[in-house]
């Protein structure tokens, strides 16, 4: 799996295209790779707005990690698959 901005854009697009309308409160929970923020900016320039929450590290030492622990586990398992 290639981890570049185009891949992140494609991943977000793959999710967003499944919605007829994008909810105002849609949120993507991602790992610490900065490509997701770059991809978010790409969509922002096209007036497609969504929140990106980065969960960094393997421990739950901060509020964001604790709140999104389950999503973080899923992301890490998916990443290990590739």
PDB file with one MODEL, atoms N, CA, C and O in Angstrom:
MODEL        1
ATOM      1  N   UNK A   1       0.852  -1.170   0.000  1.00  0.00           N
ATOM      2  CA  UNK A   1       0.000   0.000   0.000  1.00  0.00           C
ATOM      3  C   UNK A   1       0.902   1.239   0.000  1.00  0.00           C
ATOM      4  O   UNK A   1       1.841   1.345   0.789  1.00  0.00           O
ATOM      5  N   UNK A   2       0.598   2.146  -0.882  1.00  0.00           N
ATOM      6  CA  UNK A   2       1.363   3.380  -1.010  1.00  0.00           C
ATOM      7  C   UNK A   2       0.713   4.449  -0.129  1.00  0.00           C
ATOM      8  O   UNK A   2      -0.489   4.697  -0.223  1.00  0.00           O
ATOM      9  N   UNK A   3       1.514   5.069   0.717  1.00  0.00           N
ATOM     10  CA  UNK A   3       0.997   6.092   1.640  1.00  0.00           C
ATOM     11  C   UNK A   3       1.404   7.470   1.162  1.00  0.00           C
ATOM     12  O   UNK A   3       2.377   8.043   1.652  1.00  0.00           O
ATOM     13  N   UNK A   4       0.655   8.003   0.200  1.00  0.00           N
ATOM     14  CA  UNK A   4       0.909   9.349  -0.282  1.00  0.00           C
ATOM     15  C   UNK A   4      -0.402  10.124  -0.291  1.00  0.00           C
ATOM     16  O   UNK A   4      -1.464   9.566  -0.012  1.00  0.00           O
ATOM     17  N   UNK A   5      -0.325  11.387  -0.606  1.00  0.00           N
ATOM     18  CA  UNK A   5      -1.513  12.233  -0.561  1.00  0.00           C
ATOM     19  C   UNK A   5      -2.588  11.755  -1.523  1.00  0.00           C
ATOM     20  O   UNK A   5      -3.771  11.775  -1.183  1.00  0.00           O
ATOM     21  N   UNK A   6      -2.200  11.330  -2.709  1.00  0.00           N
ATOM     22  CA  UNK A   6      -3.192  10.835  -3.667  1.00  0.00           C
ATOM     23  C   UNK A   6      -3.941   9.629  -3.100  1.00  0.00           C
ATOM     24  O   UNK A   6      -5.153   9.513  -3.282  1.00  0.00           O
ATOM     25  N   UNK A   7      -3.235   8.739  -2.420  1.00  0.00           N
ATOM     26  CA  UNK A   7      -3.880   7.568  -1.813  1.00  0.00           C
ATOM     27  C   UNK A   7      -4.878   7.993  -0.739  1.00  0.00           C
ATOM     28  O   UNK A   7      -5.959   7.416  -0.623  1.00  0.00           O
ATOM     29  N   UNK A   8      -4.511   9.002   0.042  1.00  0.00           N
ATOM     30  CA  UNK A   8      -5.413   9.505   1.080  1.00  0.00           C
ATOM     31  C   UNK A   8      -6.648  10.149   0.454  1.00  0.00           C
ATOM     32  O   UNK A   8      -7.766   9.937   0.924  1.00  0.00           O
ATOM     33  N   UNK A   9      -6.452  10.922  -0.589  1.00  0.00           N
ATOM     34  CA  UNK A   9      -7.577  11.532  -1.303  1.00  0.00           C
ATOM     35  C   UNK A   9      -8.502  10.437  -1.831  1.00  0.00           C
ATOM     36  O   UNK A   9      -9.723  10.525  -1.701  1.00  0.00           O
ATOM     37  N   UNK A  10      -7.916   9.427  -2.414  1.00  0.00           N
ATOM     38  CA  UNK A  10      -8.690   8.318  -2.960  1.00  0.00           C
ATOM     39  C   UNK A  10      -9.459   7.579  -1.856  1.00  0.00           C
ATOM     40  O   UNK A  10     -10.612   7.195  -2.054  1.00  0.00           O
ATOM     41  N   UNK A  11      -8.826   7.383  -0.707  1.00  0.00           N
ATOM     42  CA  UNK A  11      -9.487   6.708   0.413  1.00  0.00           C
ATOM     43  C   UNK A  11     -10.686   7.529   0.904  1.00  0.00           C
ATOM     44  O   UNK A  11     -11.767   6.980   1.120  1.00  0.00           O
ATOM     45  N   UNK A  12     -10.495   8.841   1.079  1.00  0.00           N
ATOM     46  CA  UNK A  12     -11.607   9.698   1.498  1.00  0.00           C
ATOM     47  C   UNK A  12     -12.718   9.693   0.447  1.00  0.00           C
ATOM     48  O   UNK A  12     -13.900   9.605   0.782  1.00  0.00           O
ATOM     49  N   UNK A  13     -12.333   9.788  -0.809  1.00  0.00           N
ATOM     50  CA  UNK A  13     -13.322   9.810  -1.886  1.00  0.00           C
ATOM     51  C   UNK A  13     -14.124   8.510  -1.902  1.00  0.00           C
ATOM     52  O   UNK A  13     -15.336   8.529  -2.117  1.00  0.00           O
ATOM     53  N   UNK A  14     -13.456   7.389  -1.678  1.00  0.00           N
ATOM     54  CA  UNK A  14     -14.134   6.090  -1.672  1.00  0.00           C
ATOM     55  C   UNK A  14     -15.238   6.038  -0.622  1.00  0.00           C
ATOM     56  O   UNK A  14     -16.263   5.385  -0.821  1.00  0.00           O
ATOM     57  N   UNK A  15     -15.027   6.717   0.481  1.00  0.00           N
ATOM     58  CA  UNK A  15     -16.052   6.781   1.523  1.00  0.00           C
ATOM     59  C   UNK A  15     -17.111   7.814   1.169  1.00  0.00           C
ATOM     60  O   UNK A  15     -18.305   7.523   1.224  1.00  0.00           O
ATOM     61  N   UNK A  16     -16.685   9.010   0.807  1.00  0.00           N
ATOM     62  CA  UNK A  16     -17.620  10.114   0.566  1.00  0.00           C
ATOM     63  C   UNK A  16     -18.580   9.837  -0.580  1.00  0.00           C
ATOM     64  O   UNK A  16     -19.728  10.279  -0.538  1.00  0.00           O
ATOM     65  N   UNK A  17     -18.144   9.130  -1.581  1.00  0.00           N
ATOM     66  CA  UNK A  17     -19.024   8.888  -2.744  1.00  0.00           C
ATOM     67  C   UNK A  17     -20.195   7.973  -2.425  1.00  0.00           C
ATOM     68  O   UNK A  17     -21.137   7.874  -3.211  1.00  0.00           O
ATOM     69  N   UNK A  18     -20.146   7.316  -1.301  1.00  0.00           N
ATOM     70  CA  UNK A  18     -21.231   6.424  -0.903  1.00  0.00           C
ATOM     71  C   UNK A  18     -22.423   7.185  -0.317  1.00  0.00           C
ATOM     72  O   UNK A  18     -23.507   6.621  -0.166  1.00  0.00           O
ATOM     73  N   UNK A  19     -22.225   8.455   0.009  1.00  0.00           N
ATOM     74  CA  UNK A  19     -23.287   9.271   0.590  1.00  0.00           C
ATOM     75  C   UNK A  19     -23.970  10.101  -0.485  1.00  0.00           C
ATOM     76  O   UNK A  19     -23.311  10.656  -1.364  1.00  0.00           O
ATOM     77  N   UNK A  20     -25.296  10.183  -0.410  1.00  0.00           N
ATOM     78  CA  UNK A  20     -26.017  11.092  -1.293  1.00  0.00           C
ATOM     79  C   UNK A  20     -25.743  12.528  -0.885  1.00  0.00           C
ATOM     80  O   UNK A  20     -25.569  13.409  -1.728  1.00  0.00           O
ATOM     81  N   UNK A  21     -25.709  12.750   0.434  1.00  0.00           N
ATOM     82  CA  UNK A  21     -25.359  14.050   1.003  1.00  0.00           C
ATOM     83  C   UNK A  21     -24.337  13.826   2.101  1.00  0.00           C
ATOM     84  O   UNK A  21     -24.433  12.857   2.856  1.00  0.00           O
ATOM     85  N   UNK A  22     -23.372  14.706   2.193  1.00  0.00           N
ATOM     86  CA  UNK A  22     -22.359  14.590   3.224  1.00  0.00           C
ATOM     87  C   UNK A  22     -22.846  15.344   4.456  1.00  0.00           C
ATOM     88  O   UNK A  22     -23.131  16.540   4.391  1.00  0.00           O
ATOM     89  N   UNK A  23     -22.937  14.646   5.561  1.00  0.00           N
ATOM     90  CA  UNK A  23     -23.390  15.256   6.807  1.00  0.00           C
ATOM     91  C   UNK A  23     -22.403  16.332   7.252  1.00  0.00           C
ATOM     92  O   UNK A  23     -21.204  16.233   6.995  1.00  0.00           O
ATOM     93  N   UNK A  24     -22.918  17.350   7.915  1.00  0.00           N
ATOM     94  CA  UNK A  24     -22.066  18.438   8.374  1.00  0.00           C
ATOM     95  C   UNK A  24     -21.073  17.989   9.436  1.00  0.00           C
ATOM     96  O   UNK A  24     -20.017  18.601   9.600  1.00  0.00           O
ATOM     97  N   UNK A  25     -21.405  16.926  10.155  1.00  0.00           N
ATOM     98  CA  UNK A  25     -20.554  16.491  11.266  1.00  0.00           C
ATOM     99  C   UNK A  25     -19.731  15.233  10.945  1.00  0.00           C
ATOM    100  O   UNK A  25     -19.299  14.527  11.856  1.00  0.00           O
ATOM    101  N   UNK A  26     -19.518  14.957   9.663  1.00  0.00           N
ATOM    102  CA  UNK A  26     -18.755  13.764   9.303  1.00  0.00           C
ATOM    103  C   UNK A  26     -17.310  13.913   9.780  1.00  0.00           C
ATOM    104  O   UNK A  26     -16.711  14.985   9.687  1.00  0.00           O
ATOM    105  N   UNK A  27     -16.777  12.818  10.285  1.00  0.00           N
ATOM    106  CA  UNK A  27     -15.437  12.837  10.861  1.00  0.00           C
ATOM    107  C   UNK A  27     -14.690  11.581  10.428  1.00  0.00           C
ATOM    108  O   UNK A  27     -15.227  10.475  10.495  1.00  0.00           O
ATOM    109  N   UNK A  28     -13.460  11.757   9.987  1.00  0.00           N
ATOM    110  CA  UNK A  28     -12.578  10.649   9.675  1.00  0.00           C
ATOM    111  C   UNK A  28     -11.570  10.522  10.813  1.00  0.00           C
ATOM    112  O   UNK A  28     -10.954  11.510  11.213  1.00  0.00           O
ATOM    113  N   UNK A  29     -11.405   9.326  11.326  1.00  0.00           N
ATOM    114  CA  UNK A  29     -10.395   9.061  12.345  1.00  0.00           C
ATOM    115  C   UNK A  29      -9.257   8.336  11.642  1.00  0.00           C
ATOM    116  O   UNK A  29      -9.447   7.266  11.065  1.00  0.00           O
ATOM    117  N   UNK A  30      -8.073   8.933  11.700  1.00  0.00           N
ATOM    118  CA  UNK A  30      -6.925   8.413  10.948  1.00  0.00           C
ATOM    119  C   UNK A  30      -5.720   8.277  11.867  1.00  0.00           C
ATOM    120  O   UNK A  30      -5.734   8.745  13.006  1.00  0.00           O
ATOM    121  N   UNK A  31      -4.681   7.632  11.357  1.00  0.00           N
ATOM    122  CA  UNK A  31      -3.438   7.534  12.123  1.00  0.00           C
ATOM    123  C   UNK A  31      -2.664   8.843  11.997  1.00  0.00           C
ATOM    124  O   UNK A  31      -3.190   9.820  11.463  1.00  0.00           O
ATOM    125  N   UNK A  32      -1.451   8.875  12.471  1.00  0.00           N
ATOM    126  CA  UNK A  32      -0.691  10.120  12.553  1.00  0.00           C
ATOM    127  C   UNK A  32      -0.058  10.593  11.268  1.00  0.00           C
ATOM    128  O   UNK A  32       0.601  11.632  11.268  1.00  0.00           O
ATOM    129  N   UNK A  33      -0.226   9.884  10.181  1.00  0.00           N
ATOM    130  CA  UNK A  33       0.396  10.275   8.915  1.00  0.00           C
ATOM    131  C   UNK A  33      -0.168  11.619   8.435  1.00  0.00           C
ATOM    132  O   UNK A  33      -1.386  11.774   8.350  1.00  0.00           O
ATOM    133  N   UNK A  34       0.690  12.582   8.123  1.00  0.00           N
ATOM    134  CA  UNK A  34       0.223  13.915   7.714  1.00  0.00           C
ATOM    135  C   UNK A  34      -0.458  13.958   6.342  1.00  0.00           C
ATOM    136  O   UNK A  34      -1.026  14.987   5.976  1.00  0.00           O
ATOM    137  N   UNK A  35      -0.411  12.881   5.592  1.00  0.00           N
ATOM    138  CA  UNK A  35      -1.049  12.892   4.266  1.00  0.00           C
ATOM    139  C   UNK A  35      -2.546  13.117   4.356  1.00  0.00           C
ATOM    140  O   UNK A  35      -3.149  13.657   3.429  1.00  0.00           O
ATOM    141  N   UNK A  36      -3.151  12.709   5.464  1.00  0.00           N
ATOM    142  CA  UNK A  36      -4.597  12.864   5.599  1.00  0.00           C
ATOM    143  C   UNK A  36      -4.995  14.330   5.747  1.00  0.00           C
ATOM    144  O   UNK A  36      -6.051  14.740   5.264  1.00  0.00           O
ATOM    145  N   UNK A  37      -4.167  15.106   6.401  1.00  0.00           N
ATOM    146  CA  UNK A  37      -4.449  16.543   6.510  1.00  0.00           C
ATOM    147  C   UNK A  37      -4.299  17.216   5.143  1.00  0.00           C
ATOM    148  O   UNK A  37      -5.057  18.126   4.808  1.00  0.00           O
ATOM    149  N   UNK A  38      -3.326  16.768   4.362  1.00  0.00           N
ATOM    150  CA  UNK A  38      -3.160  17.305   3.002  1.00  0.00           C
ATOM    151  C   UNK A  38      -4.373  16.948   2.153  1.00  0.00           C
ATOM    152  O   UNK A  38      -4.862  17.777   1.386  1.00  0.00           O
ATOM    153  N   UNK A  39      -4.856  15.726   2.288  1.00  0.00           N
ATOM    154  CA  UNK A  39      -6.041  15.310   1.541  1.00  0.00           C
ATOM    155  C   UNK A  39      -7.267  16.103   1.979  1.00  0.00           C
ATOM    156  O   UNK A  39      -8.112  16.450   1.154  1.00  0.00           O
ATOM    157  N   UNK A  40      -7.367  16.389   3.272  1.00  0.00           N
ATOM    158  CA  UNK A  40      -8.470  17.204   3.771  1.00  0.00           C
ATOM    159  C   UNK A  40      -8.437  18.589   3.129  1.00  0.00           C
ATOM    160  O   UNK A  40      -9.486  19.129   2.775  1.00  0.00           O
ATOM    161  N   UNK A  41      -7.259  19.166   2.976  1.00  0.00           N
ATOM    162  CA  UNK A  41      -7.128  20.476   2.344  1.00  0.00           C
ATOM    163  C   UNK A  41      -7.566  20.420   0.882  1.00  0.00           C
ATOM    164  O   UNK A  41      -8.190  21.359   0.387  1.00  0.00           O
ATOM    165  N   UNK A  42      -7.246  19.334   0.191  1.00  0.00           N
ATOM    166  CA  UNK A  42      -7.676  19.160  -1.200  1.00  0.00           C
ATOM    167  C   UNK A  42      -9.203  19.242  -1.285  1.00  0.00           C
ATOM    168  O   UNK A  42      -9.743  19.960  -2.127  1.00  0.00           O
ATOM    169  N   UNK A  43      -9.894  18.506  -0.410  1.00  0.00           N
ATOM    170  CA  UNK A  43     -11.358  18.526  -0.430  1.00  0.00           C
ATOM    171  C   UNK A  43     -11.896  19.880   0.014  1.00  0.00           C
ATOM    172  O   UNK A  43     -12.919  20.339  -0.493  1.00  0.00           O
ATOM    173  N   UNK A  44     -11.216  20.518   0.954  1.00  0.00           N
ATOM    174  CA  UNK A  44     -11.640  21.836   1.415  1.00  0.00           C
ATOM    175  C   UNK A  44     -11.634  22.841   0.257  1.00  0.00           C
ATOM    176  O   UNK A  44     -12.534  23.674   0.153  1.00  0.00           O
ATOM    177  N   UNK A  45     -10.625  22.761  -0.607  1.00  0.00           N
ATOM    178  CA  UNK A  45     -10.570  23.647  -1.779  1.00  0.00           C
ATOM    179  C   UNK A  45     -11.748  23.418  -2.721  1.00  0.00           C
ATOM    180  O   UNK A  45     -12.111  24.304  -3.495  1.00  0.00           O
ATOM    181  N   UNK A  46     -12.338  22.238  -2.652  1.00  0.00           N
ATOM    182  CA  UNK A  46     -13.504  21.906  -3.479  1.00  0.00           C
ATOM    183  C   UNK A  46     -14.811  22.066  -2.692  1.00  0.00           C
ATOM    184  O   UNK A  46     -15.873  21.615  -3.123  1.00  0.00           O
ATOM    185  N   UNK A  47     -14.706  22.726  -1.518  1.00  0.00           N
ATOM    186  CA  UNK A  47     -15.854  23.019  -0.663  1.00  0.00           C
ATOM    187  C   UNK A  47     -16.542  21.759  -0.144  1.00  0.00           C
ATOM    188  O   UNK A  47     -17.756  21.743   0.056  1.00  0.00           O
ATOM    189  N   UNK A  48     -15.771  20.725   0.067  1.00  0.00           N
ATOM    190  CA  UNK A  48     -16.257  19.495   0.696  1.00  0.00           C
ATOM    191  C   UNK A  48     -15.574  19.442   2.058  1.00  0.00           C
ATOM    192  O   UNK A  48     -14.380  19.160   2.163  1.00  0.00           O
ATOM    193  N   UNK A  49     -16.352  19.716   3.092  1.00  0.00           N
ATOM    194  CA  UNK A  49     -15.779  19.895   4.420  1.00  0.00           C
ATOM    195  C   UNK A  49     -16.064  18.697   5.312  1.00  0.00           C
ATOM    196  O   UNK A  49     -17.178  18.174   5.329  1.00  0.00           O
ATOM    197  N   UNK A  50     -15.069  18.276   6.038  1.00  0.00           N
ATOM    198  CA  UNK A  50     -15.207  17.225   7.032  1.00  0.00           C
ATOM    199  C   UNK A  50     -14.072  17.356   8.031  1.00  0.00           C
ATOM    200  O   UNK A  50     -13.055  17.996   7.764  1.00  0.00           O
ATOM    201  N   UNK A  51     -14.264  16.745   9.170  1.00  0.00           N
ATOM    202  CA  UNK A  51     -13.270  16.794  10.240  1.00  0.00           C
ATOM    203  C   UNK A  51     -12.331  15.592  10.119  1.00  0.00           C
ATOM    204  O   UNK A  51     -12.770  14.487   9.802  1.00  0.00           O
ATOM    205  N   UNK A  52     -11.053  15.808  10.369  1.00  0.00           N
ATOM    206  CA  UNK A  52     -10.073  14.731  10.424  1.00  0.00           C
ATOM    207  C   UNK A  52      -9.466  14.731  11.823  1.00  0.00           C
ATOM    208  O   UNK A  52      -8.881  15.722  12.261  1.00  0.00           O
ATOM    209  N   UNK A  53      -9.612  13.614  12.511  1.00  0.00           N
ATOM    210  CA  UNK A  53      -9.041  13.459  13.843  1.00  0.00           C
ATOM    211  C   UNK A  53      -7.895  12.463  13.755  1.00  0.00           C
ATOM    212  O   UNK A  53      -8.081  11.311  13.362  1.00  0.00           O
ATOM    213  N   UNK A  54      -6.717  12.924  14.125  1.00  0.00           N
ATOM    214  CA  UNK A  54      -5.527  12.074  14.094  1.00  0.00           C
ATOM    215  C   UNK A  54      -5.317  11.453  15.467  1.00  0.00           C
ATOM    216  O   UNK A  54      -5.246  12.160  16.473  1.00  0.00           O
ATOM    217  N   UNK A  55      -5.218  10.130  15.504  1.00  0.00           N
ATOM    218  CA  UNK A  55      -4.936   9.407  16.732  1.00  0.00           C
ATOM    219  C   UNK A  55      -3.516   8.884  16.595  1.00  0.00           C
ATOM    220  O   UNK A  55      -3.231   8.053  15.732  1.00  0.00           O
ATOM    221  N   UNK A  56      -2.634   9.373  17.447  1.00  0.00           N
ATOM    222  CA  UNK A  56      -1.209   9.083  17.316  1.00  0.00           C
ATOM    223  C   UNK A  56      -0.755   8.162  18.448  1.00  0.00           C
ATOM    224  O   UNK A  56      -1.119   8.356  19.608  1.00  0.00           O
ATOM    225  N   UNK A  57       0.039   7.166  18.091  1.00  0.00           N
ATOM    226  CA  UNK A  57       0.628   6.287  19.089  1.00  0.00           C
ATOM    227  C   UNK A  57      -0.218   5.068  19.386  1.00  0.00           C
ATOM    228  O   UNK A  57      -1.366   4.962  18.956  1.00  0.00           O
ATOM    229  N   UNK A  58       0.374   4.155  20.128  1.00  0.00           N
ATOM    230  CA  UNK A  58      -0.293   2.888  20.448  1.00  0.00           C
ATOM    231  C   UNK A  58      -0.949   2.896  21.821  1.00  0.00           C
ATOM    232  O   UNK A  58      -1.703   1.983  22.156  1.00  0.00           O
ATOM    233  N   UNK A  59      -0.668   3.915  22.610  1.00  0.00           N
ATOM    234  CA  UNK A  59      -1.229   3.975  23.952  1.00  0.00           C
ATOM    235  C   UNK A  59      -2.359   4.993  23.994  1.00  0.00           C
ATOM    236  O   UNK A  59      -2.533   5.789  23.072  1.00  0.00           O
ATOM    237  N   UNK A  60      -3.105   4.953  25.053  1.00  0.00           N
ATOM    238  CA  UNK A  60      -4.243   5.866  25.216  1.00  0.00           C
ATOM    239  C   UNK A  60      -3.938   6.892  26.297  1.00  0.00           C
ATOM    240  O   UNK A  60      -4.647   6.981  27.300  1.00  0.00           O
ATOM    241  N   UNK A  61      -2.876   7.665  26.085  1.00  0.00           N
ATOM    242  CA  UNK A  61      -2.424   8.614  27.093  1.00  0.00           C
ATOM    243  C   UNK A  61      -3.115   9.963  27.028  1.00  0.00           C
ATOM    244  O   UNK A  61      -2.966  10.772  27.944  1.00  0.00           O
ATOM    245  N   UNK A  62      -3.860  10.224  25.977  1.00  0.00           N
ATOM    246  CA  UNK A  62      -4.520  11.521  25.856  1.00  0.00           C
ATOM    247  C   UNK A  62      -6.001  11.326  25.572  1.00  0.00           C
ATOM    248  O   UNK A  62      -6.449  10.220  25.266  1.00  0.00           O
ATOM    249  N   UNK A  63      -6.757  12.418  25.677  1.00  0.00           N
ATOM    250  CA  UNK A  63      -8.208  12.355  25.508  1.00  0.00           C
ATOM    251  C   UNK A  63      -8.612  11.821  24.133  1.00  0.00           C
ATOM    252  O   UNK A  63      -9.509  10.984  24.032  1.00  0.00           O
ATOM    253  N   UNK A  64      -7.955  12.298  23.081  1.00  0.00           N
ATOM    254  CA  UNK A  64      -8.310  11.879  21.716  1.00  0.00           C
ATOM    255  C   UNK A  64      -8.094  10.383  21.552  1.00  0.00           C
ATOM    256  O   UNK A  64      -8.943   9.693  20.988  1.00  0.00           O
ATOM    257  N   UNK A  65      -6.972   9.879  22.035  1.00  0.00           N
ATOM    258  CA  UNK A  65      -6.684   8.447  21.931  1.00  0.00           C
ATOM    259  C   UNK A  65      -7.706   7.619  22.703  1.00  0.00           C
ATOM    260  O   UNK A  65      -8.148   6.571  22.233  1.00  0.00           O
ATOM    261  N   UNK A  66      -8.078   8.095  23.890  1.00  0.00           N
ATOM    262  CA  UNK A  66      -9.067   7.362  24.694  1.00  0.00           C
ATOM    263  C   UNK A  66     -10.428   7.357  24.013  1.00  0.00           C
ATOM    264  O   UNK A  66     -11.110   6.333  23.980  1.00  0.00           O
ATOM    265  N   UNK A  67     -10.816   8.493  23.476  1.00  0.00           N
ATOM    266  CA  UNK A  67     -12.137   8.613  22.841  1.00  0.00           C
ATOM    267  C   UNK A  67     -12.248   7.758  21.585  1.00  0.00           C
ATOM    268  O   UNK A  67     -13.306   7.196  21.305  1.00  0.00           O
ATOM    269  N   UNK A  68     -11.168   7.660  20.834  1.00  0.00           N
ATOM    270  CA  UNK A  68     -11.201   6.952  19.550  1.00  0.00           C
ATOM    271  C   UNK A  68     -10.394   5.655  19.581  1.00  0.00           C
ATOM    272  O   UNK A  68      -9.865   5.221  18.557  1.00  0.00           O
ATOM    273  N   UNK A  69     -10.302   5.040  20.761  1.00  0.00           N
ATOM    274  CA  UNK A  69      -9.502   3.832  20.936  1.00  0.00           C
ATOM    275  C   UNK A  69      -9.927   2.719  19.982  1.00  0.00           C
ATOM    276  O   UNK A  69      -9.076   2.092  19.351  1.00  0.00           O
ATOM    277  N   UNK A  70     -11.216   2.468  19.871  1.00  0.00           N
ATOM    278  CA  UNK A  70     -11.696   1.389  19.004  1.00  0.00           C
ATOM    279  C   UNK A  70     -11.323   1.644  17.549  1.00  0.00           C
ATOM    280  O   UNK A  70     -10.859   0.735  16.860  1.00  0.00           O
ATOM    281  N   UNK A  71     -11.522   2.873  17.076  1.00  0.00           N
ATOM    282  CA  UNK A  71     -11.165   3.199  15.691  1.00  0.00           C
ATOM    283  C   UNK A  71      -9.662   3.041  15.485  1.00  0.00           C
ATOM    284  O   UNK A  71      -9.227   2.565  14.437  1.00  0.00           O
ATOM    285  N   UNK A  72      -8.877   3.433  16.466  1.00  0.00           N
ATOM    286  CA  UNK A  72      -7.422   3.314  16.361  1.00  0.00           C
ATOM    287  C   UNK A  72      -7.015   1.851  16.220  1.00  0.00           C
ATOM    288  O   UNK A  72      -6.138   1.533  15.418  1.00  0.00           O
ATOM    289  N   UNK A  73      -7.635   0.962  16.983  1.00  0.00           N
ATOM    290  CA  UNK A  73      -7.326  -0.459  16.880  1.00  0.00           C
ATOM    291  C   UNK A  73      -7.647  -0.983  15.489  1.00  0.00           C
ATOM    292  O   UNK A  73      -6.880  -1.761  14.922  1.00  0.00           O
ATOM    293  N   UNK A  74      -8.771  -0.561  14.942  1.00  0.00           N
ATOM    294  CA  UNK A  74      -9.169  -1.001  13.599  1.00  0.00           C
ATOM    295  C   UNK A  74      -8.174  -0.494  12.567  1.00  0.00           C
ATOM    296  O   UNK A  74      -7.783  -1.239  11.668  1.00  0.00           O
ATOM    297  N   UNK A  75      -7.757   0.767  12.683  1.00  0.00           N
ATOM    298  CA  UNK A  75      -6.784   1.345  11.746  1.00  0.00           C
ATOM    299  C   UNK A  75      -5.479   0.573  11.807  1.00  0.00           C
ATOM    300  O   UNK A  75      -4.919   0.226  10.768  1.00  0.00           O
ATOM    301  N   UNK A  76      -4.990   0.300  13.001  1.00  0.00           N
ATOM    302  CA  UNK A  76      -3.716  -0.410  13.145  1.00  0.00           C
ATOM    303  C   UNK A  76      -3.796  -1.814  12.581  1.00  0.00           C
ATOM    304  O   UNK A  76      -2.843  -2.277  11.954  1.00  0.00           O
ATOM    305  N   UNK A  77      -4.897  -2.498  12.786  1.00  0.00           N
ATOM    306  CA  UNK A  77      -5.057  -3.849  12.222  1.00  0.00           C
ATOM    307  C   UNK A  77      -5.082  -3.790  10.699  1.00  0.00           C
ATOM    308  O   UNK A  77      -4.474  -4.623  10.027  1.00  0.00           O
ATOM    309  N   UNK A  78      -5.781  -2.810  10.169  1.00  0.00           N
ATOM    310  CA  UNK A  78      -5.835  -2.660   8.718  1.00  0.00           C
ATOM    311  C   UNK A  78      -4.445  -2.382   8.156  1.00  0.00           C
ATOM    312  O   UNK A  78      -4.056  -2.976   7.151  1.00  0.00           O
ATOM    313  N   UNK A  79      -3.694  -1.484   8.793  1.00  0.00           N
ATOM    314  CA  UNK A  79      -2.357  -1.158   8.343  1.00  0.00           C
ATOM    315  C   UNK A  79      -1.435  -2.366   8.365  1.00  0.00           C
ATOM    316  O   UNK A  79      -0.599  -2.524   7.476  1.00  0.00           O
ATOM    317  N   UNK A  80      -1.580  -3.223   9.375  1.00  0.00           N
ATOM    318  CA  UNK A  80      -0.748  -4.429   9.434  1.00  0.00           C
ATOM    319  C   UNK A  80      -1.077  -5.407   8.322  1.00  0.00           C
ATOM    320  O   UNK A  80      -0.226  -6.195   7.909  1.00  0.00           O
ATOM    321  N   UNK A  81      -2.327  -5.358   7.830  1.00  0.00           N
ATOM    322  CA  UNK A  81      -2.737  -6.238   6.740  1.00  0.00           C
ATOM    323  C   UNK A  81      -1.940  -5.951   5.476  1.00  0.00           C
ATOM    324  O   UNK A  81      -1.619  -6.864   4.715  1.00  0.00           O
ATOM    325  N   UNK A  82      -1.621  -4.674   5.257  1.00  0.00           N
ATOM    326  CA  UNK A  82      -0.890  -4.285   4.067  1.00  0.00           C
ATOM    327  C   UNK A  82       0.575  -4.264   4.352  1.00  0.00           C
ATOM    328  O   UNK A  82       1.372  -3.956   3.466  1.00  0.00           O
TER     329      UNK A  82
ENDMDL
END
